[in-house]
Amino acid sequence: MYKTEIKNMDLGQLAKSGQCFRMRLAAEMEHGGIWSAAAGGRYVEVMQDGSHFLFSCEEDEFEGGWRTYFDMDTDYEAVKRSVDPEDEYLQAAMAFGGGVRILRQDLWEMIVTFLISQNNNIPRIRNSVDALCARFGEKKTGIGLVLDLEGCVKTVEKTYDPFPEAGAVAAGGLEGLAGLGLGYRDKYIWTMAEKCSGPDGTKWLDDLRAADYHTAHGMLTAEFGIGRKVADCVCLFGLHHVEAFPVDTHVKQIVNTYYPGGFPLERYRGYAGILQQYMFYYKLNDK
DNA sequence: TCACAGGCTTCTG
DNA sequence: CAGAAGCCTGTG
């Protein structure tokens, strides 16, 4: 296990932020809880109490993977300080969801996830992603956390479904995607599974990783089923181009209501996507 | 950086 | 019935 302090991070908020659909509550607790995350062929469980975090992995695995995944080297404090103090909507959004970050997730997984997201809602997206993993992901074991009778934290073995490789999805054919609640999106996913598998697919994904935002966005929208909005989500969540600013139906409503002259993208040039996440989370979860 | 309409899955309120 | 982290295709 590895214990560390992290500010500006809230796992419960991240799980509801609409950027990752594979984080869930493993055990409820008085303060926060134990959350599980599966990413990049690895599994971890994390207990949060305020800014104190206990990871089920050891320090080397944290430093070698989860530190990057949780984007710990971005200064979110500086981002928050840079926001216009007069901007009441953004200030309220940051006060409400200040623990939201831009995770560094797997590119192929983000392509599939945000193809599923189109004309869809978060619970349904989650169901489809889970079903996809259950069908194609070959079960693996990871290390989780559990409280013993005395309330002490212990590690415990857990099984989980990793996100399937593109090759596995491609091999299943279009019919392999039936019954997952994908609807008309199934053909988009299967086409991209073909595109991303094999040596050519690996090269294309590597080229995408090497490209700047504008180029990557163009490469993505050239593909079947990927429009402007999905491409921006893949750029933001799969390539960490935080200048990408996905405009979906909710963000459109926010802009129409609170930024009639348009969102001040120039003021936040280079990282507007982070602010988009604060606004998106606030709009969807504030009641 | 042309605008717009219609269709596409499926579930919730 | 409308709406949900939309996109594709065809038309004028």
PDB file of C-alpha atoms (C1' of nucleotides) in Angstrom:
ATOM      1  CA  MET A   1       0.000   0.000   0.000  1.00  0.00           C
ATOM      2  CA  TYR A   2       1.085   3.539  -0.574  1.00  0.00           C
ATOM      3  CA  LYS A   3      -0.085   6.623   1.257  1.00  0.00           C
ATOM      4  CA  THR A   4       0.153  10.125  -0.128  1.00  0.00           C
ATOM      5  CA  GLU A   5      -1.456  13.529   0.019  1.00  0.00           C
ATOM      6  CA  ILE A   6      -3.074  14.989  -3.106  1.00  0.00           C
ATOM      7  CA  LYS A   7      -4.877  18.269  -3.320  1.00  0.00           C
ATOM      8  CA  ASN A   8      -7.593  19.214  -5.799  1.00  0.00           C
ATOM      9  CA  MET A   9      -8.666  15.612  -6.287  1.00  0.00           C
ATOM     10  CA  ASP A  10     -11.952  13.944  -5.393  1.00  0.00           C
ATOM     11  CA  LEU A  11     -12.532  10.393  -6.557  1.00  0.00           C
ATOM     12  CA  GLY A  12     -16.290  10.601  -6.103  1.00  0.00           C
ATOM     13  CA  GLN A  13     -16.377  13.659  -8.327  1.00  0.00           C
ATOM     14  CA  LEU A  14     -14.117  12.058 -10.922  1.00  0.00           C
ATOM     15  CA  ALA A  15     -16.365   9.001 -11.044  1.00  0.00           C
ATOM     16  CA  LYS A  16     -19.322  11.237 -11.914  1.00  0.00           C
ATOM     17  CA  SER A  17     -17.449  13.626 -14.172  1.00  0.00           C
ATOM     18  CA  GLY A  18     -18.359  11.878 -17.411  1.00  0.00           C
ATOM     19  CA  GLN A  19     -14.768  11.352 -18.529  1.00  0.00           C
ATOM     20  CA  CYS A  20     -14.118   7.898 -17.088  1.00  0.00           C
ATOM     21  CA  PHE A  21     -16.730   5.199 -16.860  1.00  0.00           C
ATOM     22  CA  ARG A  22     -14.641   2.573 -15.145  1.00  0.00           C
ATOM     23  CA  MET A  23     -14.287   4.097 -11.695  1.00  0.00           C
ATOM     24  CA  ARG A  24     -16.713   2.886  -9.084  1.00  0.00           C
ATOM     25  CA  LEU A  25     -17.328   2.723  -5.359  1.00  0.00           C
ATOM     26  CA  ALA A  26     -15.952  -0.560  -4.042  1.00  0.00           C
ATOM     27  CA  ALA A  27     -16.960   0.100  -0.423  1.00  0.00           C
ATOM     28  CA  GLU A  28     -18.819   2.947   1.200  1.00  0.00           C
ATOM     29  CA  MET A  29     -17.261   4.546   4.270  1.00  0.00           C
ATOM     30  CA  GLU A  30     -17.950   7.316   6.711  1.00  0.00           C
ATOM     31  CA  HIS A  31     -15.600   9.732   5.005  1.00  0.00           C
ATOM     32  CA  GLY A  32     -15.537   9.095   1.291  1.00  0.00           C
ATOM     33  CA  GLY A  33     -14.984   5.460   0.527  1.00  0.00           C
ATOM     34  CA  ILE A  34     -12.870   2.955  -1.363  1.00  0.00           C
ATOM     35  CA  TRP A  35     -12.847   3.515  -5.108  1.00  0.00           C
ATOM     36  CA  SER A  36     -11.667   1.143  -7.789  1.00  0.00           C
ATOM     37  CA  ALA A  37     -10.128   2.081 -11.106  1.00  0.00           C
ATOM     38  CA  ALA A  38      -9.016  -0.064 -14.032  1.00  0.00           C
ATOM     39  CA  ALA A  39      -6.729   1.462 -16.617  1.00  0.00           C
ATOM     40  CA  GLY A  40      -3.934   0.454 -18.921  1.00  0.00           C
ATOM     41  CA  GLY A  41      -4.179  -3.211 -17.962  1.00  0.00           C
ATOM     42  CA  ARG A  42      -3.857  -2.383 -14.289  1.00  0.00           C
ATOM     43  CA  TYR A  43      -6.228  -2.238 -11.373  1.00  0.00           C
ATOM     44  CA  VAL A  44      -6.067  -0.225  -8.198  1.00  0.00           C
ATOM     45  CA  GLU A  45      -8.265   0.634  -5.272  1.00  0.00           C
ATOM     46  CA  VAL A  46      -7.948   3.910  -3.440  1.00  0.00           C
ATOM     47  CA  MET A  47      -9.264   5.094  -0.115  1.00  0.00           C
ATOM     48  CA  GLN A  48      -9.790   8.814   0.216  1.00  0.00           C
ATOM     49  CA  ASP A  49     -10.179  10.913   3.331  1.00  0.00           C
ATOM     50  CA  GLY A  50     -10.053  14.548   2.351  1.00  0.00           C
ATOM     51  CA  SER A  51      -6.695  15.141   0.718  1.00  0.00           C
ATOM     52  CA  HIS A  52      -5.243  11.904   2.121  1.00  0.00           C
ATOM     53  CA  PHE A  53      -5.147   8.914  -0.182  1.00  0.00           C
ATOM     54  CA  LEU A  54      -4.237   5.288   0.401  1.00  0.00           C
ATOM     55  CA  PHE A  55      -3.491   3.292  -2.741  1.00  0.00           C
ATOM     56  CA  SER A  56      -3.657  -0.513  -2.831  1.00  0.00           C
ATOM     57  CA  CYS A  57      -0.471  -0.641  -4.920  1.00  0.00           C
ATOM     58  CA  GLU A  58       3.102  -0.140  -3.796  1.00  0.00           C
ATOM     59  CA  GLU A  59       5.029   3.074  -4.285  1.00  0.00           C
ATOM     60  CA  ASP A  60       6.837   1.965  -7.452  1.00  0.00           C
ATOM     61  CA  GLU A  61       3.604   1.113  -9.246  1.00  0.00           C
ATOM     62  CA  PHE A  62       2.109   4.385  -8.103  1.00  0.00           C
ATOM     63  CA  GLU A  63       5.075   6.348  -9.381  1.00  0.00           C
ATOM     64  CA  GLY A  64       5.239   4.303 -12.567  1.00  0.00           C
ATOM     65  CA  GLY A  65       1.593   4.566 -13.523  1.00  0.00           C
ATOM     66  CA  TRP A  66      -1.084   5.951 -11.277  1.00  0.00           C
ATOM     67  CA  ARG A  67       0.724   9.241 -10.643  1.00  0.00           C
ATOM     68  CA  THR A  68       0.474   9.907 -14.359  1.00  0.00           C
ATOM     69  CA  TYR A  69      -3.069   8.558 -14.681  1.00  0.00           C
ATOM     70  CA  PHE A  70      -4.341  10.932 -12.012  1.00  0.00           C
ATOM     71  CA  ASP A  71      -2.437  13.788 -13.649  1.00  0.00           C
ATOM     72  CA  MET A  72      -0.555  14.698 -10.512  1.00  0.00           C
ATOM     73  CA  ASP A  73       2.012  16.812 -12.297  1.00  0.00           C
ATOM     74  CA  THR A  74      -0.477  19.404 -13.450  1.00  0.00           C
ATOM     75  CA  ASP A  75      -0.842  22.412 -11.156  1.00  0.00           C
ATOM     76  CA  TYR A  76      -4.601  22.637 -10.693  1.00  0.00           C
ATOM     77  CA  GLU A  77      -4.148  25.267  -8.021  1.00  0.00           C
ATOM     78  CA  ALA A  78      -2.607  27.546 -10.632  1.00  0.00           C
ATOM     79  CA  VAL A  79      -5.446  26.817 -13.041  1.00  0.00           C
ATOM     80  CA  LYS A  80      -7.997  27.833 -10.425  1.00  0.00           C
ATOM     81  CA  ARG A  81      -6.091  30.986  -9.529  1.00  0.00           C
ATOM     82  CA  SER A  82      -6.055  32.029 -13.167  1.00  0.00           C
ATOM     83  CA  VAL A  83      -9.827  32.109 -13.449  1.00  0.00           C
ATOM     84  CA  ASP A  84     -11.505  35.514 -13.640  1.00  0.00           C
ATOM     85  CA  PRO A  85     -12.682  36.334 -10.068  1.00  0.00           C
ATOM     86  CA  GLU A  86     -15.664  38.119 -11.621  1.00  0.00           C
ATOM     87  CA  ASP A  87     -16.761  34.996 -13.467  1.00  0.00           C
ATOM     88  CA  GLU A  88     -19.444  33.844 -11.063  1.00  0.00           C
ATOM     89  CA  TYR A  89     -20.433  30.727 -12.959  1.00  0.00           C
ATOM     90  CA  LEU A  90     -16.901  29.335 -13.213  1.00  0.00           C
ATOM     91  CA  GLN A  91     -16.133  30.256  -9.613  1.00  0.00           C
ATOM     92  CA  ALA A  92     -19.258  28.419  -8.449  1.00  0.00           C
ATOM     93  CA  ALA A  93     -18.409  25.444 -10.667  1.00  0.00           C
ATOM     94  CA  MET A  94     -14.888  25.234  -9.210  1.00  0.00           C
ATOM     95  CA  ALA A  95     -16.177  25.558  -5.656  1.00  0.00           C
ATOM     96  CA  PHE A  96     -18.596  22.709  -6.340  1.00  0.00           C
ATOM     97  CA  GLY A  97     -16.361  20.344  -8.269  1.00  0.00           C
ATOM     98  CA  GLY A  98     -12.842  21.434  -7.440  1.00  0.00           C
ATOM     99  CA  GLY A  99     -11.699  17.822  -7.225  1.00  0.00           C
ATOM    100  CA  VAL A 100     -12.254  17.156 -10.907  1.00  0.00           C
ATOM    101  CA  ARG A 101      -9.143  16.671 -13.051  1.00  0.00           C
ATOM    102  CA  ILE A 102      -8.321  15.567 -16.557  1.00  0.00           C
ATOM    103  CA  LEU A 103      -7.246  11.958 -16.205  1.00  0.00           C
ATOM    104  CA  ARG A 104      -4.654  10.554 -18.588  1.00  0.00           C
ATOM    105  CA  GLN A 105      -6.561   7.627 -19.973  1.00  0.00           C
ATOM    106  CA  ASP A 106      -5.885   5.069 -22.686  1.00  0.00           C
ATOM    107  CA  LEU A 107      -6.327   6.395 -26.216  1.00  0.00           C
ATOM    108  CA  TRP A 108      -8.055   3.368 -27.762  1.00  0.00           C
ATOM    109  CA  GLU A 109     -10.388   3.136 -24.764  1.00  0.00           C
ATOM    110  CA  MET A 110     -11.309   6.812 -25.116  1.00  0.00           C
ATOM    111  CA  ILE A 111     -12.077   6.415 -28.809  1.00  0.00           C
ATOM    112  CA  VAL A 112     -14.538   3.626 -28.054  1.00  0.00           C
ATOM    113  CA  THR A 113     -15.977   5.270 -24.950  1.00  0.00           C
ATOM    114  CA  PHE A 114     -16.739   8.548 -26.680  1.00  0.00           C
ATOM    115  CA  LEU A 115     -18.130   6.857 -29.771  1.00  0.00           C
ATOM    116  CA  ILE A 116     -20.588   5.286 -27.338  1.00  0.00           C
ATOM    117  CA  SER A 117     -21.240   8.664 -25.709  1.00  0.00           C
ATOM    118  CA  GLN A 118     -22.832  10.272 -28.746  1.00  0.00           C
ATOM    119  CA  ASN A 119     -26.565  10.968 -28.368  1.00  0.00           C
ATOM    120  CA  ASN A 120     -26.374   9.065 -25.100  1.00  0.00           C
ATOM    121  CA  ASN A 121     -26.328   9.589 -21.331  1.00  0.00           C
ATOM    122  CA  ILE A 122     -23.843   8.679 -18.631  1.00  0.00           C
ATOM    123  CA  PRO A 123     -25.626   5.690 -17.007  1.00  0.00           C
ATOM    124  CA  ARG A 124     -26.175   4.120 -20.408  1.00  0.00           C
ATOM    125  CA  ILE A 125     -22.590   4.752 -21.466  1.00  0.00           C
ATOM    126  CA  ARG A 126     -21.405   3.082 -18.283  1.00  0.00           C
ATOM    127  CA  ASN A 127     -23.624   0.057 -18.914  1.00  0.00           C
ATOM    128  CA  SER A 128     -22.339  -0.352 -22.455  1.00  0.00           C
ATOM    129  CA  VAL A 129     -18.686  -0.009 -21.419  1.00  0.00           C
ATOM    130  CA  ASP A 130     -19.167  -2.561 -18.632  1.00  0.00           C
ATOM    131  CA  ALA A 131     -20.901  -4.959 -20.993  1.00  0.00           C
ATOM    132  CA  LEU A 132     -18.126  -4.556 -23.550  1.00  0.00           C
ATOM    133  CA  CYS A 133     -15.463  -5.327 -20.960  1.00  0.00           C
ATOM    134  CA  ALA A 134     -17.410  -8.297 -19.634  1.00  0.00           C
ATOM    135  CA  ARG A 135     -17.744  -9.766 -23.122  1.00  0.00           C
ATOM    136  CA  PHE A 136     -14.219  -9.210 -24.448  1.00  0.00           C
ATOM    137  CA  GLY A 137     -11.942  -8.403 -21.536  1.00  0.00           C
ATOM    138  CA  GLU A 138     -10.139 -11.469 -20.241  1.00  0.00           C
ATOM    139  CA  LYS A 139     -10.502 -11.490 -16.509  1.00  0.00           C
ATOM    140  CA  LYS A 140      -7.453 -10.448 -14.542  1.00  0.00           C
ATOM    141  CA  THR A 141      -6.618 -10.211 -10.888  1.00  0.00           C
ATOM    142  CA  GLY A 142      -5.540  -7.078  -9.109  1.00  0.00           C
ATOM    143  CA  ILE A 143      -5.041  -5.846  -5.594  1.00  0.00           C
ATOM    144  CA  GLY A 144      -7.876  -4.172  -3.727  1.00  0.00           C
ATOM    145  CA  LEU A 145      -8.455  -2.841  -0.245  1.00  0.00           C
ATOM    146  CA  VAL A 146     -10.663  -4.145   2.538  1.00  0.00           C
ATOM    147  CA  LEU A 147     -11.322  -3.245   6.161  1.00  0.00           C
ATOM    148  CA  ASP A 148     -10.925  -6.072   8.663  1.00  0.00           C
ATOM    149  CA  LEU A 149     -13.098  -6.451  11.762  1.00  0.00           C
ATOM    150  CA  GLU A 150     -10.910  -4.074  13.731  1.00  0.00           C
ATOM    151  CA  GLY A 151     -11.241  -1.464  11.019  1.00  0.00           C
ATOM    152  CA  CYS A 152      -7.677  -1.894   9.788  1.00  0.00           C
ATOM    153  CA  VAL A 153      -7.037  -1.623   6.061  1.00  0.00           C
ATOM    154  CA  LYS A 154      -5.691  -4.716   4.349  1.00  0.00           C
ATOM    155  CA  THR A 155      -4.999  -5.641   0.759  1.00  0.00           C
ATOM    156  CA  VAL A 156      -7.051  -8.342  -0.906  1.00  0.00           C
ATOM    157  CA  GLU A 157      -7.051 -10.004  -4.332  1.00  0.00           C
ATOM    158  CA  LYS A 158      -9.804  -8.864  -6.704  1.00  0.00           C
ATOM    159  CA  THR A 159     -10.803  -9.967 -10.177  1.00  0.00           C
ATOM    160  CA  TYR A 160     -11.811  -7.444 -12.794  1.00  0.00           C
ATOM    161  CA  ASP A 161     -12.522  -7.107 -16.508  1.00  0.00           C
ATOM    162  CA  PRO A 162      -9.869  -5.055 -18.281  1.00  0.00           C
ATOM    163  CA  PHE A 163     -10.876  -2.945 -21.278  1.00  0.00           C
ATOM    164  CA  PRO A 164     -10.613  -5.169 -24.363  1.00  0.00           C
ATOM    165  CA  GLU A 165      -7.855  -4.776 -26.940  1.00  0.00           C
ATOM    166  CA  ALA A 166      -8.846  -3.510 -30.368  1.00  0.00           C
ATOM    167  CA  GLY A 167      -7.869  -6.846 -31.917  1.00  0.00           C
ATOM    168  CA  ALA A 168     -10.281  -8.754 -29.720  1.00  0.00           C
ATOM    169  CA  VAL A 169     -13.167  -6.485 -30.664  1.00  0.00           C
ATOM    170  CA  ALA A 170     -12.263  -6.632 -34.354  1.00  0.00           C
ATOM    171  CA  ALA A 171     -12.087 -10.421 -34.270  1.00  0.00           C
ATOM    172  CA  GLY A 172     -15.592 -10.610 -32.842  1.00  0.00           C
ATOM    173  CA  GLY A 173     -17.071  -8.981 -35.929  1.00  0.00           C
ATOM    174  CA  LEU A 174     -20.010  -6.621 -35.941  1.00  0.00           C
ATOM    175  CA  GLU A 175     -22.236  -9.350 -34.513  1.00  0.00           C
ATOM    176  CA  GLY A 176     -19.878  -9.602 -31.544  1.00  0.00           C
ATOM    177  CA  LEU A 177     -21.067  -6.153 -30.512  1.00  0.00           C
ATOM    178  CA  ALA A 178     -24.757  -7.053 -30.495  1.00  0.00           C
ATOM    179  CA  GLY A 179     -26.694  -6.909 -27.259  1.00  0.00           C
ATOM    180  CA  LEU A 180     -24.458  -4.356 -25.568  1.00  0.00           C
ATOM    181  CA  GLY A 181     -26.917  -1.456 -25.887  1.00  0.00           C
ATOM    182  CA  LEU A 182     -24.736   0.244 -28.477  1.00  0.00           C
ATOM    183  CA  GLY A 183     -27.494   0.819 -31.000  1.00  0.00           C
ATOM    184  CA  TYR A 184     -26.382   2.276 -34.306  1.00  0.00           C
ATOM    185  CA  ARG A 185     -22.933   3.045 -32.831  1.00  0.00           C
ATOM    186  CA  ASP A 186     -21.884  -0.616 -33.110  1.00  0.00           C
ATOM    187  CA  LYS A 187     -20.630  -0.175 -36.687  1.00  0.00           C
ATOM    188  CA  TYR A 188     -18.551   2.850 -35.704  1.00  0.00           C
ATOM    189  CA  ILE A 189     -16.866   0.874 -32.929  1.00  0.00           C
ATOM    190  CA  TRP A 190     -16.237  -2.136 -35.074  1.00  0.00           C
ATOM    191  CA  THR A 191     -14.747   0.001 -37.850  1.00  0.00           C
ATOM    192  CA  MET A 192     -12.392   1.650 -35.352  1.00  0.00           C
ATOM    193  CA  ALA A 193     -11.488  -1.732 -33.841  1.00  0.00           C
ATOM    194  CA  GLU A 194     -10.344  -2.809 -37.300  1.00  0.00           C
ATOM    195  CA  LYS A 195      -8.497   0.481 -37.750  1.00  0.00           C
ATOM    196  CA  CYS A 196      -6.693   0.278 -34.397  1.00  0.00           C
ATOM    197  CA  SER A 197      -5.677  -3.375 -34.410  1.00  0.00           C
ATOM    198  CA  GLY A 198      -2.602  -4.938 -35.905  1.00  0.00           C
ATOM    199  CA  PRO A 199       0.724  -3.222 -36.687  1.00  0.00           C
ATOM    200  CA  ASP A 200      -0.948  -0.586 -38.885  1.00  0.00           C
ATOM    201  CA  GLY A 201      -3.370   0.224 -36.099  1.00  0.00           C
ATOM    202  CA  THR A 202      -0.569   0.584 -33.583  1.00  0.00           C
ATOM    203  CA  LYS A 203       1.244   2.937 -35.932  1.00  0.00           C
ATOM    204  CA  TRP A 204      -1.872   5.027 -36.466  1.00  0.00           C
ATOM    205  CA  LEU A 205      -2.394   5.307 -32.701  1.00  0.00           C
ATOM    206  CA  ASP A 206       1.265   6.250 -32.241  1.00  0.00           C
ATOM    207  CA  ASP A 207       0.989   8.910 -34.947  1.00  0.00           C
ATOM    208  CA  LEU A 208      -2.094  10.220 -33.206  1.00  0.00           C
ATOM    209  CA  ARG A 209      -0.175  10.442 -29.932  1.00  0.00           C
ATOM    210  CA  ALA A 210       2.654  12.305 -31.620  1.00  0.00           C
ATOM    211  CA  ALA A 211       0.366  14.801 -33.375  1.00  0.00           C
ATOM    212  CA  ASP A 212      -0.499  18.241 -32.079  1.00  0.00           C
ATOM    213  CA  TYR A 213      -4.106  19.048 -31.166  1.00  0.00           C
ATOM    214  CA  HIS A 214      -5.155  20.395 -34.532  1.00  0.00           C
ATOM    215  CA  THR A 215      -3.642  17.501 -36.464  1.00  0.00           C
ATOM    216  CA  ALA A 216      -5.008  14.900 -34.067  1.00  0.00           C
ATOM    217  CA  HIS A 217      -8.476  16.433 -34.289  1.00  0.00           C
ATOM    218  CA  GLY A 218      -8.339  16.214 -38.068  1.00  0.00           C
ATOM    219  CA  MET A 219      -7.155  12.592 -38.007  1.00  0.00           C
ATOM    220  CA  LEU A 220     -10.011  11.689 -35.702  1.00  0.00           C
ATOM    221  CA  THR A 221     -12.838  13.457 -37.541  1.00  0.00           C
ATOM    222  CA  ALA A 222     -11.719  11.731 -40.734  1.00  0.00           C
ATOM    223  CA  GLU A 223     -12.895   8.461 -39.216  1.00  0.00           C
ATOM    224  CA  PHE A 224     -16.367   6.976 -39.527  1.00  0.00           C
ATOM    225  CA  GLY A 225     -18.591   7.980 -36.611  1.00  0.00           C
ATOM    226  CA  ILE A 226     -16.227  10.570 -35.120  1.00  0.00           C
ATOM    227  CA  GLY A 227     -17.454  14.143 -35.394  1.00  0.00           C
ATOM    228  CA  ARG A 228     -16.177  17.360 -33.888  1.00  0.00           C
ATOM    229  CA  LYS A 229     -17.422  16.761 -30.388  1.00  0.00           C
ATOM    230  CA  VAL A 230     -16.237  13.160 -30.030  1.00  0.00           C
ATOM    231  CA  ALA A 231     -12.861  14.132 -31.517  1.00  0.00           C
ATOM    232  CA  ASP A 232     -12.517  16.884 -28.921  1.00  0.00           C
ATOM    233  CA  CYS A 233     -13.315  14.449 -26.110  1.00  0.00           C
ATOM    234  CA  VAL A 234     -10.698  11.989 -27.401  1.00  0.00           C
ATOM    235  CA  CYS A 235      -8.156  14.821 -27.661  1.00  0.00           C
ATOM    236  CA  LEU A 236      -8.925  15.998 -24.141  1.00  0.00           C
ATOM    237  CA  PHE A 237      -9.231  12.680 -22.322  1.00  0.00           C
ATOM    238  CA  GLY A 238      -7.116  10.336 -24.446  1.00  0.00           C
ATOM    239  CA  LEU A 239      -4.339  12.652 -25.595  1.00  0.00           C
ATOM    240  CA  HIS A 240      -4.361  15.225 -22.812  1.00  0.00           C
ATOM    241  CA  HIS A 241      -4.680  18.143 -25.201  1.00  0.00           C
ATOM    242  CA  VAL A 242      -6.209  20.345 -22.530  1.00  0.00           C
ATOM    243  CA  GLU A 243      -6.788  23.110 -25.056  1.00  0.00           C
ATOM    244  CA  ALA A 244      -9.616  20.999 -26.523  1.00  0.00           C
ATOM    245  CA  PHE A 245     -13.011  22.362 -25.502  1.00  0.00           C
ATOM    246  CA  PRO A 246     -15.761  19.841 -26.287  1.00  0.00           C
ATOM    247  CA  VAL A 247     -19.127  21.509 -26.817  1.00  0.00           C
ATOM    248  CA  ASP A 248     -22.010  19.142 -26.190  1.00  0.00           C
ATOM    249  CA  THR A 249     -25.651  19.910 -25.516  1.00  0.00           C
ATOM    250  CA  HIS A 250     -24.947  20.817 -21.869  1.00  0.00           C
ATOM    251  CA  VAL A 251     -21.988  23.071 -22.536  1.00  0.00           C
ATOM    252  CA  LYS A 252     -23.994  24.692 -25.313  1.00  0.00           C
ATOM    253  CA  GLN A 253     -26.717  25.501 -22.782  1.00  0.00           C
ATOM    254  CA  ILE A 254     -24.165  26.880 -20.322  1.00  0.00           C
ATOM    255  CA  VAL A 255     -22.616  29.106 -22.947  1.00  0.00           C
ATOM    256  CA  ASN A 256     -26.003  30.332 -24.155  1.00  0.00           C
ATOM    257  CA  THR A 257     -27.103  31.155 -20.624  1.00  0.00           C
ATOM    258  CA  TYR A 258     -23.968  32.493 -18.940  1.00  0.00           C
ATOM    259  CA  TYR A 259     -21.679  33.493 -21.797  1.00  0.00           C
ATOM    260  CA  PRO A 260     -23.962  35.109 -24.377  1.00  0.00           C
ATOM    261  CA  GLY A 261     -20.912  36.599 -26.083  1.00  0.00           C
ATOM    262  CA  GLY A 262     -19.242  33.187 -26.211  1.00  0.00           C
ATOM    263  CA  PHE A 263     -16.936  31.476 -23.714  1.00  0.00           C
ATOM    264  CA  PRO A 264     -13.678  33.466 -23.301  1.00  0.00           C
ATOM    265  CA  LEU A 265     -11.477  30.834 -24.943  1.00  0.00           C
ATOM    266  CA  GLU A 266      -8.728  33.383 -25.642  1.00  0.00           C
ATOM    267  CA  ARG A 267      -8.317  34.207 -21.966  1.00  0.00           C
ATOM    268  CA  TYR A 268      -7.834  30.523 -21.182  1.00  0.00           C
ATOM    269  CA  ARG A 269      -5.968  29.590 -24.326  1.00  0.00           C
ATOM    270  CA  GLY A 270      -4.152  26.312 -23.934  1.00  0.00           C
ATOM    271  CA  TYR A 271      -6.177  24.835 -21.068  1.00  0.00           C
ATOM    272  CA  ALA A 272      -9.848  25.717 -21.576  1.00  0.00           C
ATOM    273  CA  GLY A 273     -10.670  21.997 -21.513  1.00  0.00           C
ATOM    274  CA  ILE A 274      -9.981  21.850 -17.791  1.00  0.00           C
ATOM    275  CA  LEU A 275     -12.492  24.626 -17.201  1.00  0.00           C
ATOM    276  CA  GLN A 276     -14.955  22.857 -19.474  1.00  0.00           C
ATOM    277  CA  GLN A 277     -14.786  19.900 -17.092  1.00  0.00           C
ATOM    278  CA  TYR A 278     -15.551  22.055 -14.052  1.00  0.00           C
ATOM    279  CA  MET A 279     -18.563  23.526 -15.840  1.00  0.00           C
ATOM    280  CA  PHE A 280     -19.773  20.194 -17.180  1.00  0.00           C
ATOM    281  CA  TYR A 281     -19.565  18.527 -13.783  1.00  0.00           C
ATOM    282  CA  TYR A 282     -21.355  21.421 -12.104  1.00  0.00           C
ATOM    283  CA  LYS A 283     -24.171  21.454 -14.639  1.00  0.00           C
ATOM    284  CA  LEU A 284     -24.786  17.718 -14.409  1.00  0.00           C
ATOM    285  CA  ASN A 285     -24.461  17.234 -10.671  1.00  0.00           C
ATOM    286  CA  ASP A 286     -25.578  20.421  -8.921  1.00  0.00           C
ATOM    287  CA  LYS A 287     -29.139  20.040  -7.738  1.00  0.00           C
TER     288      LYS A 287
ATOM    289  C1'  DT B   1     -15.985  28.298 -42.274  1.00  0.00           C
ATOM    290  C1'  DC B   2     -22.705  26.460 -45.916  1.00  0.00           C
ATOM    291  C1'  DA B   3     -27.185  25.458 -43.520  1.00  0.00           C
ATOM    292  C1'  DC B   4     -30.460  22.349 -42.476  1.00  0.00           C
ATOM    293  C1'  DA B   5     -33.449  18.163 -42.210  1.00  0.00           C
ATOM    294  C1'  DG B   6     -34.077  13.400 -41.232  1.00  0.00           C
ATOM    295  C1'  DG B   7     -32.650   9.069 -39.456  1.00  0.00           C
ATOM    296  C1'  DC B   8     -30.410   6.287 -36.230  1.00  0.00           C
ATOM    297  C1'  DT B   9     -30.672   2.874 -30.764  1.00  0.00           C
ATOM    298  C1'  DT B  10     -32.556   2.707 -26.461  1.00  0.00           C
ATOM    299  C1'  DC B  11     -33.713   4.147 -21.933  1.00  0.00           C
ATOM    300  C1'  DT B  12     -35.666   7.546 -18.500  1.00  0.00           C
ATOM    301  C1'  DG B  13     -38.899  10.910 -16.817  1.00  0.00           C
TER     302       DG B  13
ATOM    303  C1'  DC C   1     -43.425  12.419 -26.045  1.00  0.00           C
ATOM    304  C1'  DA C   2     -38.704  14.799 -25.329  1.00  0.00           C
ATOM    305  C1'  DG C   3     -34.043  14.459 -24.338  1.00  0.00           C
ATOM    306  C1'  DA C   4     -29.565  12.319 -23.724  1.00  0.00           C
ATOM    307  C1'  DA C   5     -21.171  14.372 -23.602  1.00  0.00           C
ATOM    308  C1'  DG C   6     -23.943  13.432 -32.020  1.00  0.00           C
ATOM    309  C1'  DC C   7     -22.831  11.876 -36.516  1.00  0.00           C
ATOM    310  C1'  DC C   8     -23.828  10.684 -41.353  1.00  0.00           C
ATOM    311  C1'  DT C   9     -25.924  11.534 -45.605  1.00  0.00           C
ATOM    312  C1'  DG C  10     -28.532  14.033 -48.829  1.00  0.00           C
ATOM    313  C1'  DT C  11     -30.433  18.369 -50.471  1.00  0.00           C
ATOM    314  C1'  DG C  12     -30.800  23.318 -51.800  1.00  0.00           C
TER     315       DG C  12
END
